[in-house]
């Protein structure tokens, strides 16, 4: 299926490929004003790079603030079992970045941060629309 035939996921339309929930307390760089008429639940960003940057920042906050240092711990918080197949999500993300689900990772490490965000986007959208350059550019916004 080519790009014209594929249904665009909400996360891609919102430039929020991690499907980060809107919270008025979070003032993300590049975030568009919340407009429930357009999108009730999730943040919207001016570009995909800002949406990916928000994923990086969230993952780093999980490590710094909550001490979550493995794919299993991070994804359990990011995508709780209440609304996700968290076990499958964890396995896929760990496989994608080449670590065990309980291995210690550092999300401030560029290679690890980009790999985990790329895995998250693939799961959240169900496909991967962004190039490596997009993830690099988003990392540069940190």
C-alpha atoms as a printed R data frame, in Angstrom:
    type eleno elety resid chain resno       x      y      z
1   ATOM     1    CA   UNK     A     1   0.000  0.000  0.000
2   ATOM     2    CA   UNK     A     2   1.504  3.347 -0.950
3   ATOM     3    CA   UNK     A     3   1.196  6.556  1.084
4   ATOM     4    CA   UNK     A     4  -1.842  7.766 -0.874
5   ATOM     5    CA   UNK     A     5  -3.784  4.579 -0.128
6   ATOM     6    CA   UNK     A     6  -2.861  4.272  3.551
7   ATOM     7    CA   UNK     A     7  -5.191  5.626  6.211
8   ATOM     8    CA   UNK     A     8  -3.377  8.291  8.198
9   ATOM     9    CA   UNK     A     9  -3.382  7.509 11.929
10  ATOM    10    CA   UNK     A    10  -4.558 10.161 14.376
11  ATOM    11    CA   UNK     A    11  -1.056 10.412 15.881
12  ATOM    12    CA   UNK     A    12   0.399 11.285 12.491
13  ATOM    13    CA   UNK     A    13  -2.380 13.791 11.722
14  ATOM    14    CA   UNK     A    14  -1.747 15.469 15.091
15  ATOM    15    CA   UNK     A    15   2.056 15.420 14.604
16  ATOM    16    CA   UNK     A    16   1.948 13.468 17.881
17  ATOM    17    CA   UNK     A    17   3.155 10.029 16.795
18  ATOM    18    CA   UNK     A    18   3.558  8.907 20.403
19  ATOM    19    CA   UNK     A    19  -0.104  9.684 21.131
20  ATOM    20    CA   UNK     A    20   0.790 11.766 24.178
21  ATOM    21    CA   UNK     A    21  -2.301 12.764 26.142
22  ATOM    22    CA   UNK     A    22  -3.080 16.447 26.450
23  ATOM    23    CA   UNK     A    23  -2.486 17.788 29.944
24  ATOM    24    CA   UNK     A    24  -2.728 21.552 30.576
25  ATOM    25    CA   UNK     A    25   0.180 21.238 33.034
26  ATOM    26    CA   UNK     A    26   2.531 20.160 30.221
27  ATOM    27    CA   UNK     A    27   3.776 23.034 28.094
28  ATOM    28    CA   UNK     A    28   5.528 21.116 25.318
29  ATOM    29    CA   UNK     A    29   7.704 23.000 22.851
30  ATOM    30    CA   UNK     A    30   5.927 23.206 19.515
31  ATOM    31    CA   UNK     A    31   2.536 22.249 20.968
32  ATOM    32    CA   UNK     A    32  -0.521 23.728 19.301
33  ATOM    33    CA   UNK     A    33  -3.269 25.200 21.496
34  ATOM    34    CA   UNK     A    34  -5.656 22.542 22.759
35  ATOM    35    CA   UNK     A    35  -8.873 22.584 20.732
36  ATOM    36    CA   UNK     A    36 -11.385 19.888 21.746
37  ATOM    37    CA   UNK     A    37 -13.297 20.511 18.502
38  ATOM    38    CA   UNK     A    38 -10.242 19.176 16.606
39  ATOM    39    CA   UNK     A    39  -8.837 16.686 19.119
40  ATOM    40    CA   UNK     A    40 -10.333 15.942 22.525
41  ATOM    41    CA   UNK     A    41  -7.710 13.708 24.116
42  ATOM    42    CA   UNK     A    42  -4.269 14.081 22.573
43  ATOM    43    CA   UNK     A    43  -1.731 16.871 22.097
44  ATOM    44    CA   UNK     A    44  -1.193 18.371 18.669
45  ATOM    45    CA   UNK     A    45   2.184 19.692 17.522
46  ATOM    46    CA   UNK     A    46   3.285 22.057 14.749
47  ATOM    47    CA   UNK     A    47   5.571 19.385 13.265
48  ATOM    48    CA   UNK     A    48   6.262 15.687 13.770
49  ATOM    49    CA   UNK     A    49   9.723 16.606 15.060
50  ATOM    50    CA   UNK     A    50   8.183 18.430 18.014
51  ATOM    51    CA   UNK     A    51   5.892 15.478 18.691
52  ATOM    52    CA   UNK     A    52   8.883 13.111 18.649
53  ATOM    53    CA   UNK     A    53  10.840 15.536 20.862
54  ATOM    54    CA   UNK     A    54   7.994 15.276 23.394
55  ATOM    55    CA   UNK     A    55   8.431 11.473 23.400
56  ATOM    56    CA   UNK     A    56  12.153 11.892 24.142
57  ATOM    57    CA   UNK     A    57  11.421 14.361 26.957
58  ATOM    58    CA   UNK     A    58   8.743 12.111 28.461
59  ATOM    59    CA   UNK     A    59  11.038  9.063 28.415
60  ATOM    60    CA   UNK     A    60  13.831 11.077 30.052
61  ATOM    61    CA   UNK     A    61  11.416 12.346 32.707
62  ATOM    62    CA   UNK     A    62  10.348  8.780 33.456
63  ATOM    63    CA   UNK     A    63  13.990  7.919 34.169
64  ATOM    64    CA   UNK     A    64  14.866 11.061 36.116
65  ATOM    65    CA   UNK     A    65  11.679 11.499 38.140
66  ATOM    66    CA   UNK     A    66  10.465  7.915 38.602
67  ATOM    67    CA   UNK     A    67  13.680  5.881 38.250
68  ATOM    68    CA   UNK     A    68  12.295  3.787 35.382
69  ATOM    69    CA   UNK     A    69  15.364  2.293 33.716
70  ATOM    70    CA   UNK     A    70  14.153 -0.651 31.615
71  ATOM    71    CA   UNK     A    71  11.914 -1.020 28.594
72  ATOM    72    CA   UNK     A    72   9.428 -2.957 30.755
73  ATOM    73    CA   UNK     A    73   9.230 -0.232 33.419
74  ATOM    74    CA   UNK     A    74   9.079  2.646 30.933
75  ATOM    75    CA   UNK     A    75   6.440  1.114 28.650
76  ATOM    76    CA   UNK     A    76   4.317  0.019 31.633
77  ATOM    77    CA   UNK     A    77   4.018  3.706 32.535
78  ATOM    78    CA   UNK     A    78   3.853  5.015 28.949
79  ATOM    79    CA   UNK     A    79   1.232  2.525 27.746
80  ATOM    80    CA   UNK     A    80  -0.542  1.077 30.793
81  ATOM    81    CA   UNK     A    81  -2.312 -2.291 30.545
82  ATOM    82    CA   UNK     A    82  -5.680 -0.605 31.169
83  ATOM    83    CA   UNK     A    83  -5.821  0.397 27.498
84  ATOM    84    CA   UNK     A    84  -2.933 -1.406 25.785
85  ATOM    85    CA   UNK     A    85  -1.420 -4.820 25.136
86  ATOM    86    CA   UNK     A    86   1.477 -3.667 27.277
87  ATOM    87    CA   UNK     A    87   3.235 -7.054 27.339
88  ATOM    88    CA   UNK     A    88   3.339 -7.197 23.542
89  ATOM    89    CA   UNK     A    89   4.313 -3.519 23.369
90  ATOM    90    CA   UNK     A    90   7.243 -4.128 25.757
91  ATOM    91    CA   UNK     A    91   8.469 -7.181 23.830
92  ATOM    92    CA   UNK     A    92   8.303 -5.378 20.504
93  ATOM    93    CA   UNK     A    93  10.072 -2.254 21.788
94  ATOM    94    CA   UNK     A    94  12.825 -4.294 23.480
95  ATOM    95    CA   UNK     A    95  13.301 -6.400 20.328
96  ATOM    96    CA   UNK     A    96  13.387 -3.283 18.154
97  ATOM    97    CA   UNK     A    97  16.146 -1.692 20.210
98  ATOM    98    CA   UNK     A    98  18.020 -4.943 20.837
99  ATOM    99    CA   UNK     A    99  17.811 -5.248 24.625
100 ATOM   100    CA   UNK     A   100  16.114 -7.507 27.137
101 ATOM   101    CA   UNK     A   101  12.866 -6.189 28.616
102 ATOM   102    CA   UNK     A   102  14.498 -5.688 32.036
103 ATOM   103    CA   UNK     A   103  17.952 -4.553 30.853
104 ATOM   104    CA   UNK     A   104  19.040 -1.162 32.173
105 ATOM   105    CA   UNK     A   105  18.793  1.507 29.465
106 ATOM   106    CA   UNK     A   106  19.608  5.218 29.408
107 ATOM   107    CA   UNK     A   107  17.094  7.342 27.511
108 ATOM   108    CA   UNK     A   108  19.442 10.337 27.514
109 ATOM   109    CA   UNK     A   109  21.778  8.303 25.298
110 ATOM   110    CA   UNK     A   110  21.002  9.433 21.748
111 ATOM   111    CA   UNK     A   111  21.108  5.982 20.119
112 ATOM   112    CA   UNK     A   112  18.903  4.429 22.828
113 ATOM   113    CA   UNK     A   113  16.485  7.382 22.988
114 ATOM   114    CA   UNK     A   114  15.977  7.436 19.236
115 ATOM   115    CA   UNK     A   115  15.602  3.643 19.030
116 ATOM   116    CA   UNK     A   116  12.995  3.559 21.803
117 ATOM   117    CA   UNK     A   117  11.040  6.488 20.357
118 ATOM   118    CA   UNK     A   118  11.114  4.847 16.916
119 ATOM   119    CA   UNK     A   119   9.735  1.631 18.427
120 ATOM   120    CA   UNK     A   120   7.017  3.570 20.284
121 ATOM   121    CA   UNK     A   121   5.944  5.359 17.101
122 ATOM   122    CA   UNK     A   122   5.780  2.057 15.204
123 ATOM   123    CA   UNK     A   123   3.500  0.559 17.848
124 ATOM   124    CA   UNK     A   124   1.370  3.666 18.388
125 ATOM   125    CA   UNK     A   125   0.733  4.338 14.693
126 ATOM   126    CA   UNK     A   126   0.889  0.762 13.445
127 ATOM   127    CA   UNK     A   127   3.407  1.839 10.798
128 ATOM   128    CA   UNK     A   128   6.560  3.969 10.554
129 ATOM   129    CA   UNK     A   129   6.150  7.105  8.423
130 ATOM   130    CA   UNK     A   130   9.297  8.959  9.550
131 ATOM   131    CA   UNK     A   131  12.854  8.834  8.269
132 ATOM   132    CA   UNK     A   132  15.956  8.534 10.439
133 ATOM   133    CA   UNK     A   133  16.594 12.197  9.622
134 ATOM   134    CA   UNK     A   134  13.275 13.157 11.260
135 ATOM   135    CA   UNK     A   135  14.284 11.427 14.493
136 ATOM   136    CA   UNK     A   136  17.725 13.073 14.333
137 ATOM   137    CA   UNK     A   137  16.181 16.496 13.815
138 ATOM   138    CA   UNK     A   138  13.818 15.904 16.755
139 ATOM   139    CA   UNK     A   139  16.783 14.910 18.960
140 ATOM   140    CA   UNK     A   140  18.447 18.176 17.963
141 ATOM   141    CA   UNK     A   141  15.469 20.072 19.463
142 ATOM   142    CA   UNK     A   142  16.296 18.802 22.988
